[in-house]
Coordinates of C-alpha atoms and ligand atoms in Angstrom, one line a residue:
X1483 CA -92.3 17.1 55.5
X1484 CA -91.6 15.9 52.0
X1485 CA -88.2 17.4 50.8
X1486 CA -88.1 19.3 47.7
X1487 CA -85.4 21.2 45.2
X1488 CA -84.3 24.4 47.2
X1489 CA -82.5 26.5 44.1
X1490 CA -83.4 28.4 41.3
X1491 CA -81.6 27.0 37.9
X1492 CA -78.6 30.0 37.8
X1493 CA -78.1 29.3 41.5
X1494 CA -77.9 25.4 41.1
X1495 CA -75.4 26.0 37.7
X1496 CA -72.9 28.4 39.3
X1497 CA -73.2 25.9 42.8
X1498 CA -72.1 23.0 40.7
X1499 CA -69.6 24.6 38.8
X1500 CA -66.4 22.6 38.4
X1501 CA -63.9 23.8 41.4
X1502 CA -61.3 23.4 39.7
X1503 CA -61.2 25.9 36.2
X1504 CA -59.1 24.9 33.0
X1505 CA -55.2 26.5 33.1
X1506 CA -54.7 29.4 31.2
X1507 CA -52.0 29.1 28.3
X1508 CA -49.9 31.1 30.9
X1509 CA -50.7 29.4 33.7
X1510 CA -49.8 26.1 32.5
X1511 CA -46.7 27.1 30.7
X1512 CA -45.6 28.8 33.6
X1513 CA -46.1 25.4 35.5
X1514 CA -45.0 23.0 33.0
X1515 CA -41.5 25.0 33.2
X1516 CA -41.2 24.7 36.8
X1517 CA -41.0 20.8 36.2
X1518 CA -37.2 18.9 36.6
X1519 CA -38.1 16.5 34.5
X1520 CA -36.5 13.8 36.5
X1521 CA -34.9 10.9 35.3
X1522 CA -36.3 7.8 36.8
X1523 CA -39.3 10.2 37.9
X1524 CA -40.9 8.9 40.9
X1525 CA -44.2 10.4 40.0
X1526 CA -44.5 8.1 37.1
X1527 CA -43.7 4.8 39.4
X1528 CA -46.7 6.7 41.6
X1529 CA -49.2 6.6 39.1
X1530 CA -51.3 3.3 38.6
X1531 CA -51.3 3.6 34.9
X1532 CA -47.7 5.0 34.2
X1533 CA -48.3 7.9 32.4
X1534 CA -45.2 9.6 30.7
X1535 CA -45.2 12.8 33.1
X1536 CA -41.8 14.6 32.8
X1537 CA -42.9 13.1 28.8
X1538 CA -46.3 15.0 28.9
X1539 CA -45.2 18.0 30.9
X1540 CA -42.2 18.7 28.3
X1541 CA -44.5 18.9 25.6
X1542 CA -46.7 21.2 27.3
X1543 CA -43.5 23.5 28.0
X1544 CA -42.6 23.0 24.0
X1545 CA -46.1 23.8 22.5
X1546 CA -46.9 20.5 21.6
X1547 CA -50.2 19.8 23.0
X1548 CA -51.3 17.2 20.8
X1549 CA -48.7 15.1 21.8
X1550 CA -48.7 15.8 25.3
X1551 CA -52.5 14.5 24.8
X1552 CA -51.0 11.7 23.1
X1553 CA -48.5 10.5 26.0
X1554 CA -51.3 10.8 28.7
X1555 CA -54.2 8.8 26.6
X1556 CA -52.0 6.1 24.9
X1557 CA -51.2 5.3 29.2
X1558 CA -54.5 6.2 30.7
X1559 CA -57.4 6.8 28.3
X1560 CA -59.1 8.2 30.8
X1561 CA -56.6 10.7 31.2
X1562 CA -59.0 13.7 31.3
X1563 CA -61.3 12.5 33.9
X1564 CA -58.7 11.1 36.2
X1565 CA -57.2 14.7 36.0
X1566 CA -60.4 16.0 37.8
X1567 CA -61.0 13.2 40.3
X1568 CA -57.4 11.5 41.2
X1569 CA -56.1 11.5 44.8
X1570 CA -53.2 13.1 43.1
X1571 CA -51.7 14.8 46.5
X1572 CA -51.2 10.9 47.2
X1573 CA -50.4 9.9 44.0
X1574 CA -48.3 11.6 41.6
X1575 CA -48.0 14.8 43.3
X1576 CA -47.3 13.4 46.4
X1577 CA -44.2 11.8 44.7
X1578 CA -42.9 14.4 43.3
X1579 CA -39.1 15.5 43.8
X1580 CA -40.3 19.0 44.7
X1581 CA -41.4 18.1 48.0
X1582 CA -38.0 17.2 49.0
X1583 CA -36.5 20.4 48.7
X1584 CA -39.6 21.9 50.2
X1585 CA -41.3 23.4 47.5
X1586 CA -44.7 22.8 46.0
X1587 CA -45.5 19.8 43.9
X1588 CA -46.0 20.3 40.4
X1589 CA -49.5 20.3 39.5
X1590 CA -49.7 17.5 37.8
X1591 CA -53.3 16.9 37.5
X1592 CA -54.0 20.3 36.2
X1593 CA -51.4 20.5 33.2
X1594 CA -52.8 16.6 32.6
X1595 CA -56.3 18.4 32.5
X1596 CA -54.8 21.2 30.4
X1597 CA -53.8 18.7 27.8
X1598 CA -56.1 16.3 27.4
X1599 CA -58.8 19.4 27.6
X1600 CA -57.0 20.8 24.2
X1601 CA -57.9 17.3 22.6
X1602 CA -61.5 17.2 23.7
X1603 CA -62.2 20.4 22.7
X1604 CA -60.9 19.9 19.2
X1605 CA -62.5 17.4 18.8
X1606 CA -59.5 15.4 17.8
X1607 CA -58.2 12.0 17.3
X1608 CA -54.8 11.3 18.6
X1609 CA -54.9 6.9 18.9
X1610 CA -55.6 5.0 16.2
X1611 CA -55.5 1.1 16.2
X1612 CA -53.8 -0.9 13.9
X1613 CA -55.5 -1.9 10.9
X1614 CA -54.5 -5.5 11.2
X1615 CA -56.7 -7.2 13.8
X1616 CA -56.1 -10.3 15.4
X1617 CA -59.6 -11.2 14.9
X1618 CA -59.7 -12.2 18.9
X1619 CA -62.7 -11.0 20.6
X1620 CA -63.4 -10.0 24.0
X1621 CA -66.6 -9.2 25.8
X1622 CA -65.8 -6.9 28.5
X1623 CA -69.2 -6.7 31.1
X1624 CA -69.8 -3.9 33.1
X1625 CA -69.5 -0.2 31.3
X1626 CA -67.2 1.9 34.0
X1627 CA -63.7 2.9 34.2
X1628 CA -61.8 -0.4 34.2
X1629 CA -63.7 -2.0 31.2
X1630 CA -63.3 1.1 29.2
X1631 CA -58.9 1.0 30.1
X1632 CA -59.3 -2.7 29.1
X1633 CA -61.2 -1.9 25.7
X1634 CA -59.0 0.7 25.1
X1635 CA -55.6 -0.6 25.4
X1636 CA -57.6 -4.3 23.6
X1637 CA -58.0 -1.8 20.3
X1638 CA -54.7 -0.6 20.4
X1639 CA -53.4 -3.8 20.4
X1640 CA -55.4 -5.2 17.4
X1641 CA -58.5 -7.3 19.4
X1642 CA -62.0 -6.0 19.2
X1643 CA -63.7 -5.7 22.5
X1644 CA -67.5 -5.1 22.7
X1645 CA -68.8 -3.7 26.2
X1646 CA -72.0 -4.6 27.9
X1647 CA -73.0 -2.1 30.0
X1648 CA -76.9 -2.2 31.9
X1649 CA -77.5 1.6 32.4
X1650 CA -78.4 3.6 29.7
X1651 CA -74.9 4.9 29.1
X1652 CA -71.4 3.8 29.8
X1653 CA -68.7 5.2 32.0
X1654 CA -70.0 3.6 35.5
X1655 CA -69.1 5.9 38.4
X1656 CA -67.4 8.5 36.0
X1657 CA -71.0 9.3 34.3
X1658 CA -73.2 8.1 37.5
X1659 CA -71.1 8.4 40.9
X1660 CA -68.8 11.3 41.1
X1661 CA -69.7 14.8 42.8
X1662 CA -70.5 16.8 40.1
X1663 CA -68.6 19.9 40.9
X1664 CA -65.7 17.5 40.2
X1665 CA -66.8 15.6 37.2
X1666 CA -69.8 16.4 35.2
X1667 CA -71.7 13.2 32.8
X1668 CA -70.9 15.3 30.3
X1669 CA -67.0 15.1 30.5
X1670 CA -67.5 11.2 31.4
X1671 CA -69.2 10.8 28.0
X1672 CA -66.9 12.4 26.0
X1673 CA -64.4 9.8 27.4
X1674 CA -66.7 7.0 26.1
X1675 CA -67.0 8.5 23.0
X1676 CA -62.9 8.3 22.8
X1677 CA -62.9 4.9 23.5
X1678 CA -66.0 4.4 20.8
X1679 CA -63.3 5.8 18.2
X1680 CA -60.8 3.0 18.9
X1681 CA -63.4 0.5 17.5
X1682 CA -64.8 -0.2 20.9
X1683 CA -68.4 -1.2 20.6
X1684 CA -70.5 -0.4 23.3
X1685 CA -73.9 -2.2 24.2
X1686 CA -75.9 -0.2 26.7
X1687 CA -79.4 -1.6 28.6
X1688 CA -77.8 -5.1 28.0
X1689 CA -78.2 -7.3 31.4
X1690 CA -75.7 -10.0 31.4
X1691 CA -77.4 -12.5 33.1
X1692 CA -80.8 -11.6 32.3
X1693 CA -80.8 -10.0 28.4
X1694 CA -77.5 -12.5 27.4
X1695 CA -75.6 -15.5 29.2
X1696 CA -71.7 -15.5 29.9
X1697 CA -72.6 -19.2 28.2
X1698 CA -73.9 -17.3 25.2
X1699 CA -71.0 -14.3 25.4
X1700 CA -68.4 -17.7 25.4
X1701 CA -69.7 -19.4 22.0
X1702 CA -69.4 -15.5 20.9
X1703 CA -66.2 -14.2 22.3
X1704 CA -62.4 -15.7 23.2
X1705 CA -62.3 -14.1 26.5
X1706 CA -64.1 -12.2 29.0
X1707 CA -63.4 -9.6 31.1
X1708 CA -65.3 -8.8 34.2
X1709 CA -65.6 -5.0 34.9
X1710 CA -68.5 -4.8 37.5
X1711 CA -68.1 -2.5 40.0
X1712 CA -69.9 -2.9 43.9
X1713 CA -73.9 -3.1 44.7
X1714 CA -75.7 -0.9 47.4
X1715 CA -74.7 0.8 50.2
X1716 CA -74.7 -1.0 53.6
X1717 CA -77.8 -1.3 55.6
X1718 CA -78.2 0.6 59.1
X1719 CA -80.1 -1.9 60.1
X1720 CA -81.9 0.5 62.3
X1721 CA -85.6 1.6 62.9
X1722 CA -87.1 4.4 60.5
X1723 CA -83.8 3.1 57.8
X1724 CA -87.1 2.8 55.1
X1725 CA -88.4 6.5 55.7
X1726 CA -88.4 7.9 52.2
X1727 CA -86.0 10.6 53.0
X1728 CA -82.8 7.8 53.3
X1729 CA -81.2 7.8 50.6
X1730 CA -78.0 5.8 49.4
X1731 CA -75.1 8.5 48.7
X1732 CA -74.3 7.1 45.1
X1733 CA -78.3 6.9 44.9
X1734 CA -78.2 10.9 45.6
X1735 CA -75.4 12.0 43.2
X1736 CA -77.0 10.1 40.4
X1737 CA -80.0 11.8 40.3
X1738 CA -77.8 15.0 40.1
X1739 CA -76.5 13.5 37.2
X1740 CA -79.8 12.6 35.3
X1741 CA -81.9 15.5 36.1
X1742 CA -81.5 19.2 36.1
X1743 CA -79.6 20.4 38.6
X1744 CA -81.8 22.5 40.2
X1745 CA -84.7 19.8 40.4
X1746 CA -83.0 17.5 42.6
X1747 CA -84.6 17.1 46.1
X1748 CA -82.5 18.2 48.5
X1749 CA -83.3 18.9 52.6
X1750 CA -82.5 21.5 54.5
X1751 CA -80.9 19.8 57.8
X1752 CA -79.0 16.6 55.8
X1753 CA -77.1 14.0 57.6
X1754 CA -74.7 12.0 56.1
X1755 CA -73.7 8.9 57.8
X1756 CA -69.9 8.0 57.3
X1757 CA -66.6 9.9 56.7
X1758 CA -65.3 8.6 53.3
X1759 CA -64.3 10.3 49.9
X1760 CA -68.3 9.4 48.8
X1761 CA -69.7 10.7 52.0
X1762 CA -67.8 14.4 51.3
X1763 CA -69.1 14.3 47.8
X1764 CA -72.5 13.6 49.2
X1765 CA -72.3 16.4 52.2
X1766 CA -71.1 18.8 49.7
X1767 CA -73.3 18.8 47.2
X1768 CA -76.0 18.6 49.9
X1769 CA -75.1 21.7 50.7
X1770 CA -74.3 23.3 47.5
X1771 CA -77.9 22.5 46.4
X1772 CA -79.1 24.7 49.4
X1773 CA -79.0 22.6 52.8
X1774 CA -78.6 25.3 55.6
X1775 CA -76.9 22.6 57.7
X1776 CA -75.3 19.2 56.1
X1777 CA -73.5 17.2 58.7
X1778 CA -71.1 14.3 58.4
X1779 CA -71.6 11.8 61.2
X1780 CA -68.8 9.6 62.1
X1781 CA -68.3 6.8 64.6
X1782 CA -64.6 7.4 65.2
X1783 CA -62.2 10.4 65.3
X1784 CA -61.2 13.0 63.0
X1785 CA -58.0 11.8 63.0
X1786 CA -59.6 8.0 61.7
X1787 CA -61.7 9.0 59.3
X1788 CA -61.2 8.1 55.7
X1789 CA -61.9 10.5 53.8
X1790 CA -58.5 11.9 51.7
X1791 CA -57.5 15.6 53.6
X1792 CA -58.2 17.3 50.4
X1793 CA -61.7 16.0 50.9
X1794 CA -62.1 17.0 54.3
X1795 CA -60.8 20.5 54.0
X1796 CA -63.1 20.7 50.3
X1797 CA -66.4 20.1 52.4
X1798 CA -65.5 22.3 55.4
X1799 CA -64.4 25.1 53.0
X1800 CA -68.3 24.4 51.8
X1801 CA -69.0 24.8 55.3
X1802 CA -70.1 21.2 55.9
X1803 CA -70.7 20.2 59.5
X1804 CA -68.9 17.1 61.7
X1805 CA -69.8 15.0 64.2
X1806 CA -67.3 12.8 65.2
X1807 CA -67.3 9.5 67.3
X1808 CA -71.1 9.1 67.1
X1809 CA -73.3 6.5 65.2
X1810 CA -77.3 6.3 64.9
X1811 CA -79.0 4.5 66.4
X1812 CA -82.9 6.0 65.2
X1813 CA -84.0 7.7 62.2
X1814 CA -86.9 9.6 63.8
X1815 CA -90.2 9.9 62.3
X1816 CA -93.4 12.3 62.3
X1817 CA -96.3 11.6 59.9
X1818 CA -94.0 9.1 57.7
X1819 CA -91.5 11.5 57.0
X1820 CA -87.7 11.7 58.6
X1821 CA -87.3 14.1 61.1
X1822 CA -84.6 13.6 63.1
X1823 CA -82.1 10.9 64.2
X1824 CA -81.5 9.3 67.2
X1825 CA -77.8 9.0 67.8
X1826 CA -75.6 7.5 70.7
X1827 CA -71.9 8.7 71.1
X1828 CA -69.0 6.3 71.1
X1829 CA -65.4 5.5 72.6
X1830 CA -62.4 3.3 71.8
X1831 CA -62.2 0.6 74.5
X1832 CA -58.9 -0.7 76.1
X1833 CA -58.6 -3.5 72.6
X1834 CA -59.0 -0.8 70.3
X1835 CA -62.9 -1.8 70.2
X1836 CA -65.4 0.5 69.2
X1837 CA -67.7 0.6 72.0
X1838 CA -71.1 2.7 72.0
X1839 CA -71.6 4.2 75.6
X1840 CA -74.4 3.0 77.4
X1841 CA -77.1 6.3 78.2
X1842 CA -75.0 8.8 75.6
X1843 CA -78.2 9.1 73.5
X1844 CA -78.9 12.4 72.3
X1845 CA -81.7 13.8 69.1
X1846 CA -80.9 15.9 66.5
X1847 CA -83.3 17.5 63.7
X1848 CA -82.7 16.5 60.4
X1849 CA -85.3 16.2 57.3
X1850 CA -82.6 13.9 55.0
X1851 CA -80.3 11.4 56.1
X1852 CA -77.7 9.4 53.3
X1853 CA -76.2 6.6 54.0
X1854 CA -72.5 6.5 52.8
X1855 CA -71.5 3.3 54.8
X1856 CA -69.4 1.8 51.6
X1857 CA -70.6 -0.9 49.1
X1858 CA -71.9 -4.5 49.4
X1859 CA -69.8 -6.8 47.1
X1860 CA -71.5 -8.1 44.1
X1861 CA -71.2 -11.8 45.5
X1862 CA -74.9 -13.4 44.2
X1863 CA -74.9 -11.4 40.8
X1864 CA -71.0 -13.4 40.6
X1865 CA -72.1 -16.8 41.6
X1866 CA -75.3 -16.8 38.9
X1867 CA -73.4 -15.0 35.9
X1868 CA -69.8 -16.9 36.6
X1869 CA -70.4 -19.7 39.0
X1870 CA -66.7 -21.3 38.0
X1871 CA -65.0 -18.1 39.2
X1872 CA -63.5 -18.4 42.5
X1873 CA -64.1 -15.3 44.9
X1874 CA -62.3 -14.2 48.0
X1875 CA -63.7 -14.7 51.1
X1876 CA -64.8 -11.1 51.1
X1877 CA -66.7 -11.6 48.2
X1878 CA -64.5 -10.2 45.4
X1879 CA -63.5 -12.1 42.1
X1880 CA -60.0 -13.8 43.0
X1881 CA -57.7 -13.1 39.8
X1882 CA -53.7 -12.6 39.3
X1883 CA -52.5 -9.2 40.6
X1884 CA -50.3 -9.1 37.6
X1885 CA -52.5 -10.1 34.6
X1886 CA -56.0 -9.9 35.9
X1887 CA -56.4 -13.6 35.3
X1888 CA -58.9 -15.6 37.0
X1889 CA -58.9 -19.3 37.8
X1890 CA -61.1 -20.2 34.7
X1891 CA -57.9 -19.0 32.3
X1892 CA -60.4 -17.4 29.3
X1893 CA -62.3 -15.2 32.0
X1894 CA -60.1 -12.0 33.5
X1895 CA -61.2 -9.6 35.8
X1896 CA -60.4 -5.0 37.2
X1897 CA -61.8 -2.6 38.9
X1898 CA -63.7 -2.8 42.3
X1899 CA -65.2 -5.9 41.8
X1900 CA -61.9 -7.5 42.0
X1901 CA -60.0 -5.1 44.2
X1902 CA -63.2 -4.6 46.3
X1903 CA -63.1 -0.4 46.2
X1904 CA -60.7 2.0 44.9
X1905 CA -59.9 5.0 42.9
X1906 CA -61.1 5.2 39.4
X1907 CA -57.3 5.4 38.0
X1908 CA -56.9 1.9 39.9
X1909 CA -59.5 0.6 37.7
X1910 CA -58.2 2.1 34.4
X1911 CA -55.0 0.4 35.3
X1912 CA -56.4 -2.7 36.2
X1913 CA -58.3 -3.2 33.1
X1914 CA -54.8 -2.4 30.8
X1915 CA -53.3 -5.1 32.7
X1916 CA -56.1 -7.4 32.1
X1917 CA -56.1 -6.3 28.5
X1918 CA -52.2 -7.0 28.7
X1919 CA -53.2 -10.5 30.4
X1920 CA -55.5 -11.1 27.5
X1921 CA -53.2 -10.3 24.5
X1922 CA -50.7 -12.9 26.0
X1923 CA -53.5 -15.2 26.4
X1924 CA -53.7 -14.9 22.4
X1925 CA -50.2 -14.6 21.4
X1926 CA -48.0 -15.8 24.2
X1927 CA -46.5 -12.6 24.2
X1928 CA -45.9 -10.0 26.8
X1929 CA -46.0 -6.7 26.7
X1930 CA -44.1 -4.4 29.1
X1931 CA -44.3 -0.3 30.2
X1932 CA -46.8 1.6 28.3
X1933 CA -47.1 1.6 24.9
X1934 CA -45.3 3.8 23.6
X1935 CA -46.0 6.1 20.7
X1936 CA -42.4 7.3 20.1
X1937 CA -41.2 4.1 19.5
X1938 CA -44.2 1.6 18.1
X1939 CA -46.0 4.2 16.1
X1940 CA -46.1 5.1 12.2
X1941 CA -46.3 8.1 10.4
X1942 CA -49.4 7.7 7.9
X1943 CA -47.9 4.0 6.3
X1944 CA -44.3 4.1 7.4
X1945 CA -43.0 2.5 10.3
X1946 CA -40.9 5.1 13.0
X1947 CA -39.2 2.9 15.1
X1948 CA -38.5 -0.8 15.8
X1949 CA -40.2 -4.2 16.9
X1950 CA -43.4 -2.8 15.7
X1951 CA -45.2 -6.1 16.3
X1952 CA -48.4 -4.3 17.6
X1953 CA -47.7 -0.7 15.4
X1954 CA -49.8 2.4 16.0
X1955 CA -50.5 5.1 13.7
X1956 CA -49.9 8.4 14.5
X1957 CA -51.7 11.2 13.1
X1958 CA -50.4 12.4 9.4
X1959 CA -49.4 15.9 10.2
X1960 CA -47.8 15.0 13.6
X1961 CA -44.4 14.1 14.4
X1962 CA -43.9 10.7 16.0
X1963 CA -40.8 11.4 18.2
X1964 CA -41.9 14.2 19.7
Ligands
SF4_2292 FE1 -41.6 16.8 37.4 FE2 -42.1 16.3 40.0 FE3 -42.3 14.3 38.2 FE4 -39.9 15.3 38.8 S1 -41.3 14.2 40.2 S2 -40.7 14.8 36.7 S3 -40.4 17.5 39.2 S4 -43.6 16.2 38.3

């Protein structure tokens, strides 16, 4: 049978509902006081784009939300999103000084969401770029997270950047990829629009490679940064993989993302084949869209599985099912439509080998199967748009760890095309590099840390501070050492 939507609209809206509400004004005082403020915080060395904490959680305890805002977006300007989908329980939280005296971590990702909420829904402004541009430009392709860090931190030091994005919108995985009970487009977009303020121009349904050259962006530009992410899921390679109820698990979530929630097709018996962080988002929101049963199946252990813990325990609190050291082998048919899969249990041999055992085949009903087998590398679209670019040999661009820098020295590159798969703060910190990389590129100059607003920025036309090569304003009626 065909599958269909399974919710009325109030039922899919209050399903999808963020998990995660805003801190009340209590709430996050009371946390922000519970903070040491450590000196030399090891939180801060945890996160990839050195945010401030202790900085942004003091302000938070003194009132200042603005600033505390301020401090998170001048390091991460996708501060508000990273809030709602970092690891931060391996991150920043699991660095934090609390857990060595055997107390909670401080809840770093909420009071980070607590602030940069207050900003967003203000509707205010708190980075400005300098006046005085370089008149440098850089054409950034690709539209997610680490092309929008390497715009953003490009404004702010005085370049203009201009992103070409082929989707409709911007934001890659933030607007099109993340479970939605997380992350809604909505929240990705207001992001973009952030980065839009900065000076950022952003070309959407531009192909680069098809619409423009990189020949063409290079008479155009005096750099390039390459911000693609991955390409589709791996293949099965098994019969029935064409049914039409196999989907791809980013394939799935984006149509959650550009339709009404309660018209996406879900079924009711989903399987989901792999165990990492995009197969819970995938299992979950199978099942928050009305799946009676929605099953991970894995071909190793619980104890191997990728997937972060808070993942794991988030789909079994939605009562998501697992099946552990098992792989398909079948996706079963009747009358064209997917109903069922085939699947043969497995063992670790004596070398650690994954073996599948010989006559363990067993059937299961299912009506939906999505595959979440992680993504092919982007090698061909590479070769034809950058053929000078060296790639490793697993098909990601080759560039300096340090500056993003690729063999051809004008073209840089962030984000999981370069790093081949990781968290969305990785890519935001990637791309500042690379924007960091760049602005020596043009100067000879290198800036270290995060830039920071207490001692770079300017009140209205007066300078606050020293060495204000690369100066920031700061809004009017705000305080620049906060
Ligand atoms: Fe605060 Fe924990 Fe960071 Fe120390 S390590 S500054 S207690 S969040």
């Amino acid at each position: 049978m065909p599958i269909t939507s399974l919710l009325d609209p109030d039922t899919a809206a209050r399903n999808m509902a963020e998990i995660e509400p805003q801190y009340s004004p209590q709430e996050a005082l009371v946390e922000a006081h519970r903070c040491l403020f450590c000196f030399d915080a090891p939180c801060i060395k945890a996160c990839p784009t050195g945010i401030d904490i202790p900085g942004f959680i003091k302000k938070i305890a003194s009132h200042n939300l603005t600033g505390s805002a301020r401090t998170i977006l001048s390091s991460n300007i996708l501060g508000g999103s990273c809030a709602r989908v970092c690891p931060t329980s391996v991150l920043c939280e699991g660095a934090c000084v609390m857990l060595d005296r055997d107390e909670k971590p401080i809840k770093i990702g909420r009071l980070q969401r607590y602030a940069t909420d207050h900003v967003f829904d203000n509707d205010l402004q708190v980075l400005h770029p300098p006046e005085q541009k370089s008149g440098k430009r850089v054409a950034l392709i690709g539209g997610g997270p680490a092309s929008l860090g390497c715009a953003a931190e490009l404004a702010l030091l005085g370049h203009d950047a201009v992103i070409f994005e082929r989707k409709p919108e911007a934001g890659g995985l933030n607007t099109y990829g993340i479970a939605y009970y997380k992350l809604t487009p909505e929240m990705s977009l207001k992001e973009v629009e952030l980065v839009k303020r900065l000076g950022v121009e952003i070309r959407t349904g531009v192909d680069v490679g098809t619409d423009i050259t990189v020949a063409e962006l290079e008479k155009e530009f005096d750099a390039i940064f390459l911000g693609v992410g991955l390409g589709h899921t791996y293949r099965l390679d098994i019969p029935g993989e064409d049914l039409p109820e196999v989907f791809e698990a980013l394939a799935f979530i984006e149509d959650l993302h550009v339709n009404p929630l309660h018209e996406v097709a879900v079924g009711k018996r989903v399987a989901v084949i792999g165990c990492g962080n995009t197969a819970i988002d995938a299992v979950t929101q199978a099942k928050r869209l009305g799946a009676e049963h929605s099953v991970i199946i894995y071909r190793r252990g619980e104890r191997d599985m990728p997937a972060y813990l808070y993942e794991y325990g988030l789909a079994k609190r939605d009562g998501a099912e697992f099946i552990f050291n098992a792989v398909p082998v079948e996706v079963l048919e009747k009358d064209g439509h997917v109903c069922g899969l085939k699947l043969a249990r497995t063992k670790v041999d004596d070398n650690g080998k994954l073996q599948v055992i010989a006559g363990s085949e067993f059937e299961l009903p299912f009506d939906m199967v999505i595959k979440a087998l992680g993504q092919e590398k982007m090698t061909d679209m590479l070769k034809s748009i950058v053929p000078d670019v060296n790639l490793t040999r697993n098909g990601c661009i080759e560039r300096d760890a340090a500056t993003g820098q690729t063999n051809v020295p004008h073209i840089f590159a962030g984000g999981d095309g370069a790093n081949g798969g990781s968290e969305v703060v990785n890519a935001v910190g990637e791309g500042k590099k690379a924007a960091r990389g760049i602005h020596r590129l043009f100067t000879n100059e290198a800036i270290e840390g995060p830039i920071q607003w207490t001692r770079m920025g300017v009140v209205g036309d007066k300078p606050v501070g020293s060495g204000l090569d690369h100066p920031i304003r700061v809004d009017e009626h705000e305080t620049a050492f906060i």
